[in-house]
Amino acid sequence: MSGKEFIAAHAMGSRVEGFALVAKDGFSARYDLDRIQGVFSRPAHKLAGQSYRDRILVLDTAKGGVASAWMLHEMKARGVTPLALVFNSVNPIIAQGTALADLTMLAGFDCDITSVLASGARVELIPERRLLRVFATTP
Amino acid sequence: MLAGEMGPVRRIALQHQIKVGDFFGAEDFVPVTQAHIMADTESLGEAGVAWLEMLAGHPVAERRVRIPTITDPRGTDFSKAALLKQAVWMLDLEQRAIDAFVKLGVMMTDTCINYQTVLAATRGEHVAFGDTGVVIYTNSVGGARSNFEGGPSALAAGLTGRTPRYGYHLDGQRQATLKVTTDWTPATLNEWGALGGVVGRLAGNYWAVPVIEGIDRAPGSDELKHFGASMASFGSIALFHMLGVTPEAARLQDVASPGIPEVRVGRADAMALQASYRGDDKVDVVVFSGPQLSLIELAALADLCDGRHFTVPVLAVTSPQIKPDADRIGLTARIEDAGGTVLAGMCFYQSYAREIAQANGWKNLVTNSAKMVNILGGYGYRPMLASMEECVEAGCTGRLR
């Protein structure tokens, strides 16, 4: 059985499928992450202490500094990245970093994507169609 | 260029720019006059340095930048690395990155205050600047036009001489989306930073443009530097207008349509932000950085250091352009006579902040930079925001009163 589908305004990368990690919070590779351990480290972040590794990270917006443009590339080289990124809104840095790291990202929906997805949901991203599909929880 | 007739380096750069431009729906490219690259090795890592070395390994004619291209702070001050207890591998990585950049024709200015020290962009000038504090100052105070250009994109702009035309290169993106009214004009740099942080949080994302009304005097460059850097850090903001101060906002109607959302902020909001970072009063290290200090800030710090004796490390970070003047004028000596250290060409939070905290036993950090307190929590510090005077006092007593 198919689940819900959402269309993004912006997309890049290749098709991926995985489990979502969701929060109504921002994202900065420098400010928010322990990039060595692969967990959110900023104490005030809503995902503090949680691993983002190989998750489809669904957050509100990209925040902060330009370092993320390099850091995603460095994280990718060590295999400690999210599987993909999904945002309500992004800044150029995340787009530039995602491009260099050759990751998948969707951004810009006609709803608050963090409020319609729950952590643990199985999700498929198809960038060429700017499509986010949520698999139904029961067949 | 895309066909590779100008070599693989420029083709890689243009491919990257097209990928980003397509993502944001850019219709074409705009020529840029300068590029500014943020590329400390903590961010680059081994993978980023190897990527730079790959580019730098191509023939000279193919690899050199086409427009003046400069750098943001490095991850160390080589002359002070031992004091910071940075590891040899960090310095080796830094040197490899520097060698690669030099081969690419990049000028190693190592500064995040290039608008105060190198060459300020002028109103309407299109540039490709990295470092969020540089971009917000350049857009807002200078009236020039730049998006946040991360290291790979800024380098790509240096190599191609252009950047995708989207975001703040477009007239329509420069209109205010939020009117912020205040009845309070900050007096100190930490207060300007705190107010910038409040506005940044309220505005909330890269595409938001606040216009601030109610500032009762023309702020100085250092004040707007801290205000903007903090706003960019807390909110990812790239442009603000300040009525009667910034060049595009002589009148409200110049930058804002009727009916945009409005919000009031004041001293209580800024002080609440500052207070939210207060932990216990013990201080392990005092840091003036983020952005690098201007000569005027160093002079103010030197005045406060005369006759004092620090009991905890006090670090003041400036640019390589300013440090020689600080040395020559005697500011460095006055700060270091009190027990402080003046560093150049680096930025504290871009210098392996987590590792040097562990090596030095630093946890409680006090600074007058709101941008720094926003960043350093993620590096395991307990940062506290205070005035320069309070920071100096904390350096002497080891306590923040």
XYZ file of C-alpha atoms in Angstrom:
540
model
C 0.000 0.000 0.000
C 1.411 3.413 -0.901
C 1.650 6.149 1.707
C 1.627 9.934 1.604
C 3.592 11.916 -0.958
C 5.017 15.424 -0.740
C 6.536 17.584 -3.498
C 9.582 19.750 -2.743
C 10.469 23.030 -4.384
C 14.165 22.157 -4.522
C 15.965 18.857 -4.950
C 19.356 17.374 -5.745
C 21.060 14.011 -5.623
C 20.031 10.423 -6.180
C 17.068 8.327 -5.039
C 17.389 7.039 -1.477
C 15.209 5.106 0.925
C 15.550 4.897 4.689
C 14.268 5.807 8.110
C 13.512 9.389 9.094
C 14.894 11.276 12.078
C 12.653 14.294 12.579
C 12.703 17.458 14.685
C 11.371 20.993 14.460
C 14.836 22.465 14.838
C 17.709 23.772 12.757
C 20.856 22.215 11.343
C 24.451 23.286 11.271
C 27.271 20.796 10.919
C 29.566 23.000 12.989
C 27.171 24.211 15.646
C 25.026 21.153 16.251
C 27.051 18.011 15.641
C 29.747 15.860 17.119
C 30.892 14.854 13.668
C 33.291 12.201 14.926
C 30.670 10.319 16.929
C 27.889 11.087 14.461
C 25.492 12.512 17.029
C 23.822 15.838 17.706
C 25.924 17.491 20.390
C 24.543 20.975 20.981
C 22.711 20.555 24.291
C 19.785 22.755 23.300
C 19.124 20.872 20.053
C 15.964 18.767 20.065
C 17.943 15.779 18.784
C 20.793 16.181 21.298
C 22.483 12.851 21.891
C 20.818 11.104 18.960
C 22.729 9.539 16.076
C 22.055 10.919 12.612
C 24.177 8.340 10.827
C 22.416 6.799 7.810
C 19.114 8.471 8.741
C 17.039 10.673 6.489
C 17.324 13.801 8.543
C 14.149 15.900 8.476
C 14.535 19.341 10.035
C 13.089 22.808 9.820
C 15.907 24.894 8.425
C 19.619 25.087 7.816
C 21.306 27.464 10.244
C 24.615 29.016 10.883
C 27.949 29.026 9.281
C 29.661 28.270 6.050
C 31.621 25.363 7.483
C 28.881 22.896 6.619
C 29.887 23.265 2.977
C 33.146 21.441 3.743
C 31.999 19.366 6.671
C 29.423 17.311 4.802
C 32.168 16.356 2.334
C 34.494 15.387 5.174
C 31.739 13.433 6.943
C 30.940 11.604 3.717
C 34.571 10.553 3.348
C 34.393 8.926 6.793
C 30.960 7.422 6.200
C 29.356 9.391 9.040
C 26.628 11.348 7.278
C 22.879 11.316 7.263
C 21.558 9.238 4.383
C 19.807 12.352 3.072
C 18.619 15.773 4.170
C 15.093 17.168 4.122
C 14.284 20.729 5.180
C 11.414 23.152 5.175
C 13.932 25.783 4.074
C 17.636 25.726 3.328
C 20.438 28.197 3.015
C 22.990 28.074 0.204
C 25.635 26.530 2.421
C 23.761 23.300 2.855
C 23.072 23.182 -0.869
C 26.745 23.787 -1.655
C 27.862 21.193 0.886
C 25.345 18.663 -0.341
C 26.546 19.231 -3.898
C 30.213 18.726 -2.979
C 29.444 15.667 -0.852
C 27.134 14.250 -3.528
C 24.316 13.688 -1.020
C 20.568 13.822 -1.570
C 18.471 16.733 -0.353
C 14.892 17.948 -0.721
C 13.679 21.305 0.563
C 10.624 23.556 0.494
C 7.198 21.996 0.907
C 3.691 23.411 1.018
C 3.416 22.139 4.594
C 5.652 21.945 7.631
C 7.414 18.713 6.720
C 8.603 18.225 10.311
C 5.013 18.137 11.537
C 3.768 15.517 9.087
C 6.627 13.051 9.489
C 7.618 11.160 12.594
C 10.989 9.752 13.530
C 11.207 6.145 12.470
C 8.973 6.571 9.433
C 10.226 4.773 6.330
C 10.764 7.357 3.598
C 11.770 7.406 -0.053
C 13.267 10.463 -1.751
C 13.211 10.759 -5.551
C 15.016 14.023 -6.407
C 14.371 13.969 -10.146
C 10.652 14.138 -9.317
C 11.227 16.338 -6.229
C 9.199 13.681 -4.419
C 9.189 12.558 -0.810
C 7.145 9.406 -0.229
C 6.238 8.065 3.188
C 5.604 4.357 3.246
C 2.496 3.210 5.017
C 3.210 1.668 8.391
C 1.049 -1.394 7.688
C 0.779 -3.311 4.397
C 34.687 26.048 -19.623
C 32.073 23.357 -19.097
C 33.437 21.434 -22.072
C 36.805 21.297 -20.377
C 38.613 23.507 -22.896
C 39.986 25.547 -19.977
C 41.003 22.437 -18.071
C 39.398 20.111 -15.562
C 39.728 22.461 -12.575
C 37.467 25.125 -14.053
C 35.108 22.440 -15.360
C 34.766 20.964 -11.860
C 34.166 24.451 -10.475
C 31.483 25.276 -13.026
C 29.764 21.913 -12.636
C 29.527 22.569 -8.907
C 28.102 26.036 -9.500
C 25.519 24.730 -11.977
C 24.390 22.088 -9.495
C 23.856 24.730 -6.825
C 22.367 27.245 -9.232
C 19.889 24.707 -10.574
C 18.850 23.819 -7.035
C 17.893 27.447 -6.386
C 16.493 28.109 -9.835
C 19.190 30.557 -10.938
C 18.590 31.696 -14.512
C 22.156 32.695 -15.239
C 25.475 33.698 -13.705
C 26.643 37.079 -12.484
C 30.290 38.193 -12.742
C 31.918 38.733 -9.345
C 34.871 40.939 -8.487
C 36.215 39.174 -5.397
C 35.966 35.818 -3.670
C 36.589 35.037 0.008
C 37.129 31.416 1.001
C 36.335 29.914 4.374
C 38.501 26.812 4.605
C 39.947 26.037 8.020
C 41.196 22.474 8.203
C 38.859 21.465 11.006
C 36.112 21.938 8.424
C 38.071 20.606 5.471
C 39.388 17.503 7.160
C 41.723 15.176 5.311
C 39.161 14.760 2.549
C 38.852 18.493 1.892
C 42.606 19.052 1.903
C 43.084 16.142 -0.491
C 40.435 17.674 -2.766
C 42.302 21.008 -2.773
C 45.565 19.207 -3.491
C 43.926 17.423 -6.398
C 42.908 20.785 -7.885
C 46.324 22.278 -7.141
C 48.057 19.429 -8.955
C 46.932 20.641 -12.373
C 49.027 22.883 -14.653
C 49.447 26.487 -13.538
C 47.397 28.004 -16.344
C 44.470 25.756 -15.533
C 44.446 26.029 -11.762
C 44.892 29.690 -10.873
C 41.941 31.830 -9.794
C 40.746 34.528 -12.221
C 39.704 37.216 -9.741
C 41.183 38.420 -6.417
C 40.509 35.539 -4.042
C 41.322 35.710 -0.341
C 40.936 33.507 2.728
C 39.032 33.428 5.989
C 41.000 32.615 9.180
C 43.141 29.507 9.350
C 42.834 26.873 12.045
C 45.922 28.013 13.886
C 48.416 30.757 14.537
C 51.530 28.710 13.878
C 53.583 30.804 16.296
C 51.130 30.119 19.142
C 50.112 26.529 18.367
C 52.111 25.122 21.280
C 50.389 27.486 23.691
C 47.018 26.257 22.421
C 48.287 22.663 22.698
C 47.344 21.938 19.121
C 48.661 18.649 17.782
C 51.290 18.342 15.088
C 48.837 16.689 12.712
C 46.625 19.785 12.865
C 49.519 21.992 11.820
C 50.559 19.590 9.083
C 47.051 19.621 7.666
C 46.969 23.417 7.823
C 50.264 23.673 5.972
C 49.067 21.306 3.255
C 45.933 23.400 2.775
C 47.956 26.605 2.610
C 50.329 25.098 0.053
C 47.396 24.042 -2.103
C 45.712 27.441 -1.911
C 48.929 29.221 -2.847
C 49.240 26.982 -5.907
C 45.688 27.913 -6.833
C 46.650 31.593 -6.726
C 44.689 32.382 -3.581
C 45.968 35.207 -1.361
C 46.281 33.981 2.236
C 44.757 36.943 4.026
C 43.352 34.719 6.803
C 40.785 37.194 7.980
C 37.059 37.314 8.702
C 37.111 41.109 8.821
C 38.329 41.727 5.289
C 35.786 44.551 5.053
C 37.837 46.328 7.746
C 41.292 45.259 6.655
C 41.582 44.278 2.984
C 39.043 45.739 0.557
C 35.434 46.522 1.378
C 32.928 45.725 -1.363
C 30.855 48.700 -2.448
C 27.137 49.226 -2.994
C 25.868 47.104 -5.853
C 29.138 45.212 -6.286
C 28.622 41.474 -6.790
C 31.036 39.309 -4.804
C 31.317 35.704 -3.631
C 32.135 35.879 0.051
C 32.350 33.165 2.649
C 32.045 33.549 6.428
C 28.544 34.532 7.423
C 29.764 37.585 9.312
C 31.548 38.845 6.220
C 28.504 38.308 4.041
C 25.985 39.992 6.321
C 28.271 43.002 6.829
C 29.023 43.250 3.119
C 25.362 42.992 2.124
C 23.971 45.192 4.863
C 26.544 47.853 5.678
C 28.276 47.906 2.301
C 25.210 47.403 0.147
C 27.151 44.905 -1.951
C 25.680 41.592 -3.077
C 26.667 38.126 -1.971
C 25.096 34.889 -0.868
C 26.716 32.750 1.789
C 29.400 31.127 -0.345
C 30.895 28.139 1.410
C 34.503 27.272 0.701
C 33.900 25.060 -2.345
C 31.583 27.625 -3.941
C 33.773 30.624 -3.153
C 36.747 28.820 -4.663
C 34.617 27.920 -7.666
C 33.726 31.606 -8.059
C 37.405 32.494 -7.881
C 38.148 29.991 -10.623
C 35.281 30.945 -12.940
C 34.920 34.636 -12.080
C 31.170 34.323 -11.648
C 28.507 32.846 -9.416
C 24.922 31.665 -9.911
C 22.523 34.626 -9.844
C 20.067 33.798 -7.067
C 19.283 35.005 -3.561
C 20.923 38.284 -2.552
C 22.206 39.040 -6.049
C 18.561 39.750 -6.969
C 16.718 42.989 -6.165
C 13.607 41.180 -5.009
C 15.410 39.143 -2.353
C 16.743 42.306 -0.709
C 13.337 43.570 0.428
C 12.610 43.339 4.142
C 10.380 40.532 5.374
C 10.200 41.554 9.036
C 10.114 44.973 10.689
C 11.886 45.039 14.040
C 11.239 48.082 16.197
C 13.366 48.844 19.205
C 13.558 51.628 21.758
C 17.024 50.580 22.840
C 20.400 51.304 21.323
C 23.068 48.984 22.722
C 26.164 50.508 24.262
C 28.700 47.680 24.282
C 29.773 45.080 21.747
C 28.266 42.191 23.705
C 24.988 44.108 23.825
C 25.070 44.647 20.063
C 25.751 40.956 19.642
C 22.936 40.016 21.986
C 20.488 42.234 20.118
C 21.670 40.741 16.827
C 21.070 37.282 18.245
C 17.535 38.199 19.289
C 16.764 39.565 15.825
C 18.364 36.538 14.174
C 16.254 34.128 16.188
C 13.089 36.078 15.382
C 13.830 36.343 11.672
C 14.742 32.707 11.656
C 16.092 31.656 8.285
C 18.397 32.604 5.432
C 15.691 34.140 3.257
C 14.400 36.480 5.976
C 15.487 40.130 5.839
C 14.852 42.166 8.989
C 14.674 45.949 8.894
C 15.483 47.551 12.230
C 13.913 50.818 13.269
C 14.668 52.827 16.381
C 18.457 52.797 16.669
C 19.136 56.360 17.817
C 22.646 56.918 16.452
C 24.979 55.735 13.732
C 26.666 52.598 15.092
C 30.365 52.110 14.488
C 31.869 49.443 12.280
C 32.771 47.173 15.209
C 29.261 47.493 16.636
C 27.663 46.522 13.338
C 30.244 43.771 12.966
C 29.111 42.118 16.224
C 25.442 42.848 15.521
C 25.559 41.258 12.083
C 27.831 38.349 12.925
C 25.566 37.342 15.772
C 22.405 37.735 13.683
C 23.945 35.550 10.984
C 24.990 32.973 13.535
C 21.717 32.754 15.447
C 19.434 33.038 12.443
C 21.429 32.290 9.290
C 20.595 35.846 8.210
C 22.568 37.294 5.284
C 21.116 40.815 5.054
C 19.559 43.326 7.418
C 18.554 46.894 6.926
C 18.796 49.577 9.583
C 16.715 52.648 8.908
C 18.796 55.738 8.353
C 22.023 53.775 8.735
C 22.508 51.135 6.059
C 22.712 52.342 2.462
C 19.585 50.752 1.024
C 17.323 51.885 3.871
C 17.190 55.663 3.871
C 13.399 55.338 4.209
C 11.242 52.434 5.295
C 9.436 52.363 1.956
C 12.777 51.849 0.198
C 13.104 48.357 1.633
C 9.729 47.286 3.008
C 6.260 46.844 1.601
C 3.276 47.848 3.736
C 1.955 45.091 5.929
C 5.076 43.058 6.575
C 5.112 41.410 10.013
C 6.283 43.593 12.860
C 7.847 42.794 16.196
C 9.212 44.883 19.074
C 12.409 44.029 20.864
C 14.279 45.782 23.604
C 16.993 45.634 26.192
C 15.145 42.993 28.211
C 15.178 40.595 25.257
C 18.896 41.050 24.679
C 19.730 40.699 28.357
C 17.579 37.580 28.564
C 19.600 36.054 25.738
C 22.822 36.968 27.519
C 21.554 35.637 30.848
C 20.546 32.347 29.251
C 24.232 31.543 28.835
C 25.219 32.211 32.443
C 26.263 29.097 34.320
C 28.393 28.991 37.414
C 30.775 31.902 37.800
C 34.054 29.962 37.455
C 36.011 30.882 34.328
C 38.635 28.651 32.654
C 39.502 30.840 29.691
C 38.637 34.276 28.314
C 38.446 34.670 24.538
C 38.078 37.723 22.328
C 37.423 36.404 18.835
C 34.678 35.625 16.350
C 34.954 38.056 14.573
C 38.639 38.914 14.739
C 39.352 42.114 16.638
C 39.891 45.399 14.856
C 42.742 47.666 15.858
C 40.233 49.772 17.777
C 38.993 46.772 19.758
C 42.577 45.790 20.564
C 43.249 49.338 21.736
C 40.218 49.218 24.019
C 41.362 45.873 25.381
C 44.885 47.155 25.931
C 43.510 50.093 27.933
C 41.695 47.648 30.206
C 44.798 45.463 30.604
C 47.114 48.170 31.921
C 48.159 47.340 35.469
C 46.206 44.069 35.539
C 47.421 40.500 36.040
C 45.524 37.607 34.517
C 45.173 34.353 36.437
C 43.461 32.426 33.634
C 44.337 32.401 29.914
C 43.108 35.464 28.039
C 43.250 35.111 24.256
C 42.678 37.984 21.827
C 42.495 37.046 18.150
C 43.025 39.480 15.307
C 43.885 39.456 11.622
C 47.363 39.242 10.084
C 46.806 42.718 8.670
C 46.174 44.267 12.097
C 48.666 42.320 14.195
C 51.751 44.178 12.875
C 50.124 47.512 13.717
C 49.182 46.232 17.169
C 52.793 45.168 17.669
C 54.215 48.431 16.341
C 51.868 50.644 18.319
C 52.448 48.668 21.488
C 48.980 47.208 21.976
C 50.221 43.624 21.861
C 52.805 44.295 24.541
C 50.265 45.927 26.852
C 47.872 42.970 26.555
C 50.641 40.403 26.929
C 52.256 42.248 29.859
C 49.048 41.519 31.748
C 49.388 37.844 30.870
C 47.162 37.760 27.807
C 48.042 36.449 24.367
C 47.400 38.112 21.019
C 46.962 35.660 18.156
C 46.645 36.374 14.458
C 45.242 34.758 11.355
C 43.008 32.253 13.114
C 39.629 32.248 14.779
C 39.099 30.499 18.092
C 36.124 28.402 17.104
C 37.721 27.382 13.800
C 40.874 26.146 15.511
C 39.945 22.688 16.720
C 38.008 24.193 19.606
C 36.933 20.835 21.005
C 40.432 19.366 20.974
C 42.111 22.397 22.547
C 39.424 22.475 25.233
C 40.248 18.900 26.144
C 44.002 19.498 25.965
C 43.834 22.577 28.175
C 41.030 21.570 30.523
C 38.821 24.434 29.352
C 35.075 24.229 29.945
C 33.772 27.570 31.189
C 34.598 30.224 28.622
C 33.715 33.892 28.786
C 33.668 36.170 25.759
C 32.120 39.399 24.573
C 31.100 37.765 21.277
C 27.496 36.623 21.052
C 28.399 34.680 17.923
C 30.927 32.679 19.905
C 28.531 31.732 22.682
C 26.091 30.486 20.075
C 28.723 28.291 18.475
C 30.790 26.951 21.331
C 28.065 25.037 23.144
C 28.288 22.501 20.345
C 31.993 22.078 21.055
C 31.466 21.084 24.662
C 32.108 24.474 26.229
C 29.898 26.284 28.691
C 30.185 29.735 27.074
C 29.152 32.927 28.822
C 28.563 36.371 27.337
C 29.821 39.496 29.074
C 31.202 42.928 28.321
C 34.868 43.428 27.480
C 35.343 45.005 30.916
C 33.727 42.024 32.651
C 35.803 39.637 30.540
C 39.022 41.352 31.611
C 37.930 41.248 35.237
C 37.148 37.545 34.830
C 40.641 37.051 33.423
C 42.077 38.518 36.605
C 39.879 36.778 39.162
C 38.887 33.574 37.383
C 35.294 34.453 38.186
C 32.541 36.145 36.211
C 30.692 38.510 38.521
